[in-house]
Coordinates of C-alpha atoms in Angstrom, one line a residue:
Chain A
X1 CA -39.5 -26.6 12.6
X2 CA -41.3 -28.1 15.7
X3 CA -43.7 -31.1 15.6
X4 CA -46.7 -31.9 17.6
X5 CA -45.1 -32.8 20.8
X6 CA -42.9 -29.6 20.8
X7 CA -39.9 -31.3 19.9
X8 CA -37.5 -29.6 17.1
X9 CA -37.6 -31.8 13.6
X10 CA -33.8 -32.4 13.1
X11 CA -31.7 -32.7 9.8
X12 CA -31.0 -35.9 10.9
X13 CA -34.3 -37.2 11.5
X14 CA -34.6 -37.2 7.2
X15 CA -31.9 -39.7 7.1
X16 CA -33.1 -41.6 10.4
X17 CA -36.1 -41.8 8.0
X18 CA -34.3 -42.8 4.8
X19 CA -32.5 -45.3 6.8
X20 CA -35.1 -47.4 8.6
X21 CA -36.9 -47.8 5.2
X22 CA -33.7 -49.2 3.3
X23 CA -33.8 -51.4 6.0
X24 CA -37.5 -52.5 5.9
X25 CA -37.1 -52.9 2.1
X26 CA -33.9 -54.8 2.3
X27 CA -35.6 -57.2 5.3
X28 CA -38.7 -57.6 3.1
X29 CA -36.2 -58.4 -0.5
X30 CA -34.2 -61.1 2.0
X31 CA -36.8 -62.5 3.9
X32 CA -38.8 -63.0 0.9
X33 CA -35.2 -64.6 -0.3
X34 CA -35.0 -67.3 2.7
X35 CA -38.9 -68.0 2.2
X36 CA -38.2 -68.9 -1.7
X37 CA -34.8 -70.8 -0.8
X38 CA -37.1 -73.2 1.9
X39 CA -40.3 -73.4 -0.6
X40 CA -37.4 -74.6 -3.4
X41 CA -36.1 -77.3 -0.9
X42 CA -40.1 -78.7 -0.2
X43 CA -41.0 -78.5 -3.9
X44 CA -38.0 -79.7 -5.7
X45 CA -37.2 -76.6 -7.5
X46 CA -33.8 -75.6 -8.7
X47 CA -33.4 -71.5 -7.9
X48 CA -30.3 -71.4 -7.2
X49 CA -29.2 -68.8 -10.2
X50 CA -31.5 -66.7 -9.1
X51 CA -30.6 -67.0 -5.7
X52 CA -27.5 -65.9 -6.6
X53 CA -28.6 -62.8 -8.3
X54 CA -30.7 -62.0 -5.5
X55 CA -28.3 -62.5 -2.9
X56 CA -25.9 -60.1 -4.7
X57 CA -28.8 -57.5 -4.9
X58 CA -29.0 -57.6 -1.2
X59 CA -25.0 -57.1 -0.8
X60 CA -25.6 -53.8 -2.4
X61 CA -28.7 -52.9 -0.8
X62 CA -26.8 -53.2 2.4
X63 CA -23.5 -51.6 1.4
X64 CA -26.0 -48.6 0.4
X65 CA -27.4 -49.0 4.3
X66 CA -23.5 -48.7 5.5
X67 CA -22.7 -46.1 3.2
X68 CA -26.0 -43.8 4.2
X69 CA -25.0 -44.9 7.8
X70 CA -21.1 -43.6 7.9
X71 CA -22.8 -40.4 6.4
X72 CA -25.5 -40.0 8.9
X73 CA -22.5 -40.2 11.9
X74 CA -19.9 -37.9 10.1
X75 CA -22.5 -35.3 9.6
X76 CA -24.6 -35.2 12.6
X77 CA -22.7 -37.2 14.8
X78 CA -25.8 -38.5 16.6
X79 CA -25.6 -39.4 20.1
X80 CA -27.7 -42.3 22.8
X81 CA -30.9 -43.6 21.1
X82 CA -30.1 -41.9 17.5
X83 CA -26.5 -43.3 18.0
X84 CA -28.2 -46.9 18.9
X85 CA -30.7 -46.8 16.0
X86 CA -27.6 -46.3 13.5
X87 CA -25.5 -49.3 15.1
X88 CA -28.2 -51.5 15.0
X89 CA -29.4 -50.7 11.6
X90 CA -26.0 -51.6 10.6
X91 CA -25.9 -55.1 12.3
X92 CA -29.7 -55.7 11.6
X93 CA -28.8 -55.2 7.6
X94 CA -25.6 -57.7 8.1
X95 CA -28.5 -59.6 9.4
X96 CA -30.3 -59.6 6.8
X97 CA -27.2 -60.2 4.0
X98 CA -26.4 -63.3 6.3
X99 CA -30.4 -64.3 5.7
X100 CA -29.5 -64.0 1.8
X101 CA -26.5 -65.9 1.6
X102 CA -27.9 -69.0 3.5
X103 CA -30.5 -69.1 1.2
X104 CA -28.2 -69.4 -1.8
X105 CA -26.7 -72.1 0.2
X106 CA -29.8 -74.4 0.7
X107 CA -30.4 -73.9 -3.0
X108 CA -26.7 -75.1 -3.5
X109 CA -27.5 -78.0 -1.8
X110 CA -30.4 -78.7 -3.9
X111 CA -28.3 -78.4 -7.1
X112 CA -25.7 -80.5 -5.7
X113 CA -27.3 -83.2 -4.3
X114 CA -30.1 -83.4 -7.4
X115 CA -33.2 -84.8 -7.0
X116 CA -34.5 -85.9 -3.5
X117 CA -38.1 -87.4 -4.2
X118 CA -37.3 -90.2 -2.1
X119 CA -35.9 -88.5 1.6
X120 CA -38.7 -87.7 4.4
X121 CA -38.5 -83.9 4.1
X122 CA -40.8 -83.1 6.8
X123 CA -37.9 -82.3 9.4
X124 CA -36.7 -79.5 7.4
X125 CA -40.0 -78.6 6.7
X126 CA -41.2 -78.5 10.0
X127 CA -37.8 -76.0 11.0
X128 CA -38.4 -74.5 7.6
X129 CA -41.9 -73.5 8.2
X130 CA -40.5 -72.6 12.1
X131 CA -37.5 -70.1 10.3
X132 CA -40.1 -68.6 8.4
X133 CA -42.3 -67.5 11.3
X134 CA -39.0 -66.5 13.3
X135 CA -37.5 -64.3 10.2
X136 CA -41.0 -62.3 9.9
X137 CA -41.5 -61.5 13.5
X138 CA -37.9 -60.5 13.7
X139 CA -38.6 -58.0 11.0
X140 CA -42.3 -57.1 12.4
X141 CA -40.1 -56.2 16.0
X142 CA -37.9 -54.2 13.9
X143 CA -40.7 -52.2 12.0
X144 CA -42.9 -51.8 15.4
X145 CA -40.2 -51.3 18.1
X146 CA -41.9 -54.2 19.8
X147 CA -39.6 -55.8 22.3
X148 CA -42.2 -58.5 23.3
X149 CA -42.1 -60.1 19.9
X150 CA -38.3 -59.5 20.0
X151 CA -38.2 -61.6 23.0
X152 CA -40.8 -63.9 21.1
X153 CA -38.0 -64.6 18.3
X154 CA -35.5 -65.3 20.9
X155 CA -37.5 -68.3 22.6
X156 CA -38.3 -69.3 19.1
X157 CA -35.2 -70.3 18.6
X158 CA -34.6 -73.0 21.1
X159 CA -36.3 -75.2 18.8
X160 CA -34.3 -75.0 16.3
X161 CA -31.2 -75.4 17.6
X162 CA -32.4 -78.4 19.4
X163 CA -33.9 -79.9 16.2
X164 CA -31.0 -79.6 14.0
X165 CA -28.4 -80.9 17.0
X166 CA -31.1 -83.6 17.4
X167 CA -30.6 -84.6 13.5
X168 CA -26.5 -84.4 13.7
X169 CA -26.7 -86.7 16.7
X170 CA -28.4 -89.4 14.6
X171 CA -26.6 -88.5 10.6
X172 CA -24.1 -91.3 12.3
X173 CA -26.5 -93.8 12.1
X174 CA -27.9 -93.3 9.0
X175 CA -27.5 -95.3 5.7
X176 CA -29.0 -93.2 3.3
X177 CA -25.7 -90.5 3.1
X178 CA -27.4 -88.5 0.4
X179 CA -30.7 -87.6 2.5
X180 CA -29.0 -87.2 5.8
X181 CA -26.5 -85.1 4.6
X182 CA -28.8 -82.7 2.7
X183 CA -30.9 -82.8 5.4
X184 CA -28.4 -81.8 8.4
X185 CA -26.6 -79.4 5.8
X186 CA -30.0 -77.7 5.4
X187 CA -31.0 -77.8 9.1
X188 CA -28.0 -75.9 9.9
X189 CA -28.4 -73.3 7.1
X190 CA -31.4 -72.6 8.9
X191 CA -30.2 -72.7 12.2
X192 CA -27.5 -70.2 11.1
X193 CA -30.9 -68.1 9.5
X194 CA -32.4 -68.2 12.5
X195 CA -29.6 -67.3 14.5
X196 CA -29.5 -64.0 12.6
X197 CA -33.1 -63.3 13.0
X198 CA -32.2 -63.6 17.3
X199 CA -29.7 -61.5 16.8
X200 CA -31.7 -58.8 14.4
X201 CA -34.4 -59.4 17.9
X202 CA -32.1 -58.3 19.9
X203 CA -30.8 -55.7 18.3
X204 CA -34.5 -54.3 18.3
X205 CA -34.4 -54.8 22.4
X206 CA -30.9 -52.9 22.0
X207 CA -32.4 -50.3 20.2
X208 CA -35.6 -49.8 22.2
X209 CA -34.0 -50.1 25.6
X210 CA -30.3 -49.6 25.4
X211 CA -29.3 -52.3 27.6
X212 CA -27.8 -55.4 25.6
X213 CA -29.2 -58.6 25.5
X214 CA -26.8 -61.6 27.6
X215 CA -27.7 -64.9 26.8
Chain B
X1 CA -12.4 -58.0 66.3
X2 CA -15.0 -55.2 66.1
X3 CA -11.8 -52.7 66.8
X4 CA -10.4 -54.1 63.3
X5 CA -13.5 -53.6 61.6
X6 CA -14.2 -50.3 62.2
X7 CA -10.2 -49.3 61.5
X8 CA -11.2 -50.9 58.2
X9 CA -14.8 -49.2 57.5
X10 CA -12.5 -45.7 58.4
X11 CA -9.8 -46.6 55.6
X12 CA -12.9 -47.5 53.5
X13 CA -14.4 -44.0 54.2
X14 CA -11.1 -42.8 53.6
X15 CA -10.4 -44.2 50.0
X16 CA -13.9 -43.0 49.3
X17 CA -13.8 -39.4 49.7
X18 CA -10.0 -39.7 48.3
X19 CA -11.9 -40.7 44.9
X20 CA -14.1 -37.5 45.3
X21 CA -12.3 -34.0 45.2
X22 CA -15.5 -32.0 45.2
X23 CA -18.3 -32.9 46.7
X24 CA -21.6 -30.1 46.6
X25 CA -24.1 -31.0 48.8
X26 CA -27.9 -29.3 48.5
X27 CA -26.3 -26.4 46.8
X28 CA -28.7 -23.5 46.2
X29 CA -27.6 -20.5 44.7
X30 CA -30.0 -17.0 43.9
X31 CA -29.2 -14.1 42.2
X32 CA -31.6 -11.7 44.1
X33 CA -34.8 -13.2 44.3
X34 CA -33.9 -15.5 41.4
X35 CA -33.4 -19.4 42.6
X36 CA -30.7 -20.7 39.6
X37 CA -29.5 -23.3 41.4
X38 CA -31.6 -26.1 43.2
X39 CA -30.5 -28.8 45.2
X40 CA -27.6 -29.7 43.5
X41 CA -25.3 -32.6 45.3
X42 CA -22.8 -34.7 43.2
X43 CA -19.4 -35.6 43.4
X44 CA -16.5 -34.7 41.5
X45 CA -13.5 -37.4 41.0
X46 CA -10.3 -36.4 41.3
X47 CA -8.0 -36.5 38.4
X48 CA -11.1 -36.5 36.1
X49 CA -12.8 -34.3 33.5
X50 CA -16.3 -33.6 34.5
X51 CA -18.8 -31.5 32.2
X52 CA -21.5 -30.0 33.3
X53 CA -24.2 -29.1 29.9
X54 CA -27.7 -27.6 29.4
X55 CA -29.2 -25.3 27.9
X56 CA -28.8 -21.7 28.1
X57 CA -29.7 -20.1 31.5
X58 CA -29.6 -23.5 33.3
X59 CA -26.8 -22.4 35.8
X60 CA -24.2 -23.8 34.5
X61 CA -21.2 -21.2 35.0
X62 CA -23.0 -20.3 38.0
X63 CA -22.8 -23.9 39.0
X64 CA -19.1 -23.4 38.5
X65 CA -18.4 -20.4 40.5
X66 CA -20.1 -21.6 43.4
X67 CA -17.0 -24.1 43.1
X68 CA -14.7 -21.6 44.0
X69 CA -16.5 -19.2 45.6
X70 CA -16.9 -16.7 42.4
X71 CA -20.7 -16.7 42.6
X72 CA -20.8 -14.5 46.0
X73 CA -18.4 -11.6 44.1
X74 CA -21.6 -10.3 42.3
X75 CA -24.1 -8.2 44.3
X76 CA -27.3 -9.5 45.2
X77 CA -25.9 -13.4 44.5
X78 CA -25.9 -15.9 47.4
X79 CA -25.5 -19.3 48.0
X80 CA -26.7 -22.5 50.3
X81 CA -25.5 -25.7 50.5
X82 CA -22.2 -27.4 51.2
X83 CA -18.9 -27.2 48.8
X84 CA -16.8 -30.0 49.9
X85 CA -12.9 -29.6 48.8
X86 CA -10.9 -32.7 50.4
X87 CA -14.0 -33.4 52.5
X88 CA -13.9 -29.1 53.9
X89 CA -16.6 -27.1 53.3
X90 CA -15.5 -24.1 51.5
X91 CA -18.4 -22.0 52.5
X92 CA -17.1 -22.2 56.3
X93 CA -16.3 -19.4 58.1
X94 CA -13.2 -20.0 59.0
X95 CA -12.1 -20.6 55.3
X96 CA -10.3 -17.8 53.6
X97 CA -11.6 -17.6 49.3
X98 CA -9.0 -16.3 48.1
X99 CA -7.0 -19.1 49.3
X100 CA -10.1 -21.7 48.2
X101 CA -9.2 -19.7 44.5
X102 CA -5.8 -20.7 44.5
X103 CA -6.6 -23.9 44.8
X104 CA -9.6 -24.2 42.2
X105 CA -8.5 -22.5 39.3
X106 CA -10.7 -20.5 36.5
X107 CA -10.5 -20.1 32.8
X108 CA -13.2 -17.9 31.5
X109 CA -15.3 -18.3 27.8
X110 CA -13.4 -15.2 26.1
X111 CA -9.2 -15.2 26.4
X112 CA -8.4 -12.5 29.1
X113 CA -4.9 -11.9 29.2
X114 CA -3.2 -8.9 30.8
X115 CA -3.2 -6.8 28.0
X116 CA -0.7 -4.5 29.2
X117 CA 1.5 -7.6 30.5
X118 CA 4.5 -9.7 28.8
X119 CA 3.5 -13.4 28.4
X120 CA 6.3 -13.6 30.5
X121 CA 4.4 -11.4 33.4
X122 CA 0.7 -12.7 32.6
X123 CA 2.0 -16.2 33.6
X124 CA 4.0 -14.5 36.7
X125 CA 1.7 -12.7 37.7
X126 CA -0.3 -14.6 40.4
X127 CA 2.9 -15.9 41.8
X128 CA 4.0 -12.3 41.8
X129 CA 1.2 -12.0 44.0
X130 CA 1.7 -14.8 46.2
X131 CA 5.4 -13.3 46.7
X132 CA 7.6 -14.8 44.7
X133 CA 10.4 -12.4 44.0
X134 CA 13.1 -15.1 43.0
X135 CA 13.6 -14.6 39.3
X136 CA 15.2 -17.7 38.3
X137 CA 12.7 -19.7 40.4
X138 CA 10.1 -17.1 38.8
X139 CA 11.1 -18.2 35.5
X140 CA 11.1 -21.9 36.1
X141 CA 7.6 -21.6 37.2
X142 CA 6.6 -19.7 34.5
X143 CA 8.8 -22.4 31.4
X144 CA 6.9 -25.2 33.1
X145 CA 3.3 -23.6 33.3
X146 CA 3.3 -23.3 29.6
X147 CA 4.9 -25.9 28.5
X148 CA 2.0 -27.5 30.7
X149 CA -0.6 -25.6 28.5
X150 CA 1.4 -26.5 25.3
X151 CA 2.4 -22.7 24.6
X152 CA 6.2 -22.9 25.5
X153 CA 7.5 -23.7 22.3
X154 CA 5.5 -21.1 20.2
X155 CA 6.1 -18.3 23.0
X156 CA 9.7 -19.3 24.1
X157 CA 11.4 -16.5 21.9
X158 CA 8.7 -13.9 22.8
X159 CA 8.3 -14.0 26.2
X160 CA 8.5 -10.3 26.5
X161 CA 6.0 -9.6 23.7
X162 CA 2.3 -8.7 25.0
X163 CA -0.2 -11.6 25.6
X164 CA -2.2 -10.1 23.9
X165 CA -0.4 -10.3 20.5
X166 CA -0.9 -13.9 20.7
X167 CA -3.9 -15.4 18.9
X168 CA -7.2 -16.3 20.3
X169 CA -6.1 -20.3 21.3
X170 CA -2.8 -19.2 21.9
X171 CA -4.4 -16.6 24.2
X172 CA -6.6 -19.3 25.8
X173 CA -3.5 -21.4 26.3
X174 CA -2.0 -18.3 27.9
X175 CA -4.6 -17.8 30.1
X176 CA -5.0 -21.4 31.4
X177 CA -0.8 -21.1 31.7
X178 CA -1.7 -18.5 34.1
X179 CA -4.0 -20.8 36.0
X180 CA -1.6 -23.4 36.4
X181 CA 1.3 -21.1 37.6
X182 CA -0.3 -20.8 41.1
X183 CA -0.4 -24.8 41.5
X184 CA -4.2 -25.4 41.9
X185 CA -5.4 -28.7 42.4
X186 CA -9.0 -28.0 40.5
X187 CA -9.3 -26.1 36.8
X188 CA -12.6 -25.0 36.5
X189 CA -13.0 -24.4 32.8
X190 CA -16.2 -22.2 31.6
X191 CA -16.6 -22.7 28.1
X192 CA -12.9 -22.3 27.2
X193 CA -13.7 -22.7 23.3
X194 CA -16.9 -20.8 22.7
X195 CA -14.6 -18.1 21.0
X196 CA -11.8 -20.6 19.0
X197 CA -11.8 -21.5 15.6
X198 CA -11.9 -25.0 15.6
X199 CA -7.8 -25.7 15.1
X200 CA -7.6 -23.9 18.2
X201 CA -10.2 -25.3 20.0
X202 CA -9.0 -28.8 19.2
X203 CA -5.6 -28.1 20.9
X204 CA -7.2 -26.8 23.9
X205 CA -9.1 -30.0 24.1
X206 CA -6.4 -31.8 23.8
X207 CA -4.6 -30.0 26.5
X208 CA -7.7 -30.7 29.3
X209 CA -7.4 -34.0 28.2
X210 CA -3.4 -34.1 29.0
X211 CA -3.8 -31.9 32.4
X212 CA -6.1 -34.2 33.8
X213 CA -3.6 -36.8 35.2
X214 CA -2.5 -33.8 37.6
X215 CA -5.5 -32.3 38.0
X216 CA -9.2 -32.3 38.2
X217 CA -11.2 -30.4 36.0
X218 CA -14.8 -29.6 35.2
X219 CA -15.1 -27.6 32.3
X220 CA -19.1 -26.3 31.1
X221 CA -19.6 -26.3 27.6
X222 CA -21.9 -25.6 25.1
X223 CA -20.9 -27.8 23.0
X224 CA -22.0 -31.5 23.3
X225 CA -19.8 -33.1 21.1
X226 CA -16.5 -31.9 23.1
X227 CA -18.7 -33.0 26.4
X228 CA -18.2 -36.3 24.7
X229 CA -14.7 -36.2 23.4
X230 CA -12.7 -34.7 26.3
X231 CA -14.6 -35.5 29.8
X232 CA -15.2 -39.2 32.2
X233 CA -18.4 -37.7 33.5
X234 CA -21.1 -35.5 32.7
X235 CA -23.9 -33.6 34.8
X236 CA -26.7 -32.5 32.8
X237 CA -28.5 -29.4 34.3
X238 CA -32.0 -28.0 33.0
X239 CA -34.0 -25.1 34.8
X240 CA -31.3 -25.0 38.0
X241 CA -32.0 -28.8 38.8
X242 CA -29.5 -31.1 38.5
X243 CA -31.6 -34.1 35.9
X244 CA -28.4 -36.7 35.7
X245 CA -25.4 -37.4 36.2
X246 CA -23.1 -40.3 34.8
X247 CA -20.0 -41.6 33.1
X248 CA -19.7 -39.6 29.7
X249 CA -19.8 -42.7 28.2
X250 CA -23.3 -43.6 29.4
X251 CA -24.5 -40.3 29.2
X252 CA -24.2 -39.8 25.4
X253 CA -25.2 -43.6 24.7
X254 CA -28.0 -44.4 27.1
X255 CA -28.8 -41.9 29.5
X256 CA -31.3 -43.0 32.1
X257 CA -33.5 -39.8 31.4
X258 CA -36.1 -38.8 28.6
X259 CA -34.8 -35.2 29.4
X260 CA -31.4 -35.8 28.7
X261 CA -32.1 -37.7 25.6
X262 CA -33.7 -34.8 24.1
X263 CA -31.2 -32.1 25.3
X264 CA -28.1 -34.5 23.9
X265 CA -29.8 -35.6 20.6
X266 CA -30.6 -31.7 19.7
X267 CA -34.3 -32.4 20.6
X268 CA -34.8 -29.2 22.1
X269 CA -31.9 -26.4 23.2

């Protein structure tokens, strides 16, 4: 079987196929995750059994992505971009579990600490809003091969990290203990979400390039 | 000052080309009219596998047996360029083949023992032919040689039985015993497994793998997945040209060209 630009359609390529849409489903089914975890946090709303349940759903999405994965390498034993694709699709769907977890943790937080009517909210919503943006375009590099909005992530995440050391820094001085210690527990859920989403970026430029991204 | 510096550029020179056991340089080879080879210049380390792969009729083997000066046995066949063994071009005048093919060994794709030989005599043969009469060293030679290619133990009871009663790997095993009897410094290996079952051919690899910390070896194969288990380096070749050439490792996970890609990921063959 040859396709329009002469080259041969492999056995593999069906499973290089099956594999990059587990991935865009399971990115889509986590992201959407992370986005209902944040909105909970903003609104006041308790999710956090069903954050559970989804989080769990995503485990086995991905152990289905590892399983299909081993497969594709014991059977075809795929070599330099193919090879690259697999590995990545592997660390990208970690990526993603990682996405789902922390989202079951900022809804943890919510349940734990009860209601928060009272705290300023607007720093995690801010970096909420900012996660968001970051997990999207992490998954729109994936889905495009686009290592400009890759690299886009990556600077995205400066931010972040800055706001939610920025918020530590002053938790010492605070006197309400319930507020500031949602509110830096939060901040570094996301901060650990977006994290994931640099490193699901650079797995794209990994892919796309084969030359590893050095911070 | 500039006396010390130039003893030191001379020792670098030195421990260059001592990293480098073959060197080709513009090497063209034709058969007739037909130009296989084009241009072809890398280096081979020493004490390293090195596969050369590409697609059928992309002068591979012929690539090979320029090495050791093969290529010019067929009519018609010539050859340009520089072969550099140790830093001498092979291709001199003043250089003997036959003694260049002592030193550059060959194992050919099908298992080609004597068939009216002993194992004993297939292995002693090219030393036979060198002149060694001496039995005992004769059979000293012979014990080490295949315990070299892993055959000693299976053979050591049957050394008067014909090679080729042995089986196909053991026959391959046999053959590259052979090689080694003469002491070469270079194995050239032309796709040693094409005709093993995959047992056999796994022992063989094995075996190129364990020859290599006493000698070099470039072996062509078909077969890209052994390219990547048992050699440091690979050259790929397409249409006579050399198109790259890299550590294996690089090679089979991010070679620099498109062409490559293809030809390793089963794109096109």
């Amino acid at each position: 079987m040859v396709e329009g630009d002469g080259y041969l359609v492999r056995l593999m390529d069906l499973g290089l196929e099956r594999l990059k849409k587990m991935i865009m489903d399971i990115g889509e089914y986590s992201a959407k995750t992370v986005f209902l975890a944040i909105d909970s946090y903003s609104q006041g709303e308790d999710l956090m059994d069903h954050l559970y349940i989804r989080s769990n759903e995503i485990r086995k999405m991905y152990d289905e992505v590892n399983e299909l994965a081993v497969e594709l390498i014991a059977r075809y034993q795929p070599v330099a971009s193919d090879l690259r694709f697999i590995k990545s699709c592997l660390e990208i769907g970690y990526g993603f579990l990682r996405f789902s977890r922390y989202a079951f943790d900022i809804s943890q937080v919510l349940r734990i600490f009860g209601e928060m009517t009272s705290c300023d909210k607007s720093n995690v919503i801010r970096v909420g809003e900012h996660v968001k943006e970051m997990v999207k375009k992490s998954i729109e590099a994936f889905v495009n091969r686009d290592i400009n909005l890759a690299k886009k992530v990556k600077e995205m995440d400066v931010f972040v990290d800055k706001t939610y050391l920025d918020a530590l820094k002053m938790a010492s001085n605070s006197k309400n203990v319930k507020c500031t210690i949602s509110e830096v527990l939060i901040l570094r859920y996301l901060e650990r979400i977006a994290d994931h989403a640099t490193y699901i970026a650079d797995s794209v430029t990994y892919i796309i390039s084969g030359e590893r991204v050095t911070n | 000052m500039i006396g010390k510096k130039s003893v030191s550029v001379e020792k670098e020179i030195d421990r260059i080309r001592s990293l480098y056991k073959i060197e080709t340089e513009n090497l063209n080879a034709w058969f007739g009219n037909k130009h296989v080879l084009k241009d072809i210049s890398l280096k081979i380390r020493v004490n390293a596998v090195t596969a050369v792969i590409g697609p059928s009729g992309c002068g591979k083997s012929t690539f090979i047996r320029c090495l050791n000066r093969m290529h010019e046995l067929v009519p018609s066949a010539r050859v340009e360029g520089k072969v550099l063994l140790d830093g001498v071009n092979i291709y001199s005048r003043e250089i003997d083949p036959v003694l260049v093919r002592r030193r550059i060994g060959m194992v050919f794709q099908k298992p080609n023992p004597f068939p009216m030989m002993s194992i004993f005599d297939n292995v002693a043969a090219g030393l036979k032919l060198n002149g060694v009469r001496d039995r005992k060293r004769l059979y000293e030679i012979v014990k080490r040689s295949l315990e070299q290619a892993w055959l000693w133990d299976e053979v050591k009871n049957d050394l008067d039985k014909s090679g080729a009663s042995l089986s196909g790997g053991q026959q391959q095993r046999l053959c590259i015993a052979r090689a080694l009897a003469v002491e070469p410094e270079v194995l050239l290996l032309d796709e040693p497994t094409s005709a093993l079952d995959p047992i056999a051919a796994s022992k063989i690899e094995q075996l190129i793998v364990s020859l290599k910390k006493n000698y070099t070896i470039v072996i062509v194969t078909h077969n890209m997945q052994q390219a990547a288990r048992v050699s440091d380096y690979t050259a790929f070749l397409y249409l006579g040209k050399l198109i790259e050439y890299d550590e294996t490792s690089r090679i089979f996970s991010n070679p620099k060209e498109e062409l490559t890609e293809n030809y390793i990921a089963g794109r096109f063959g």
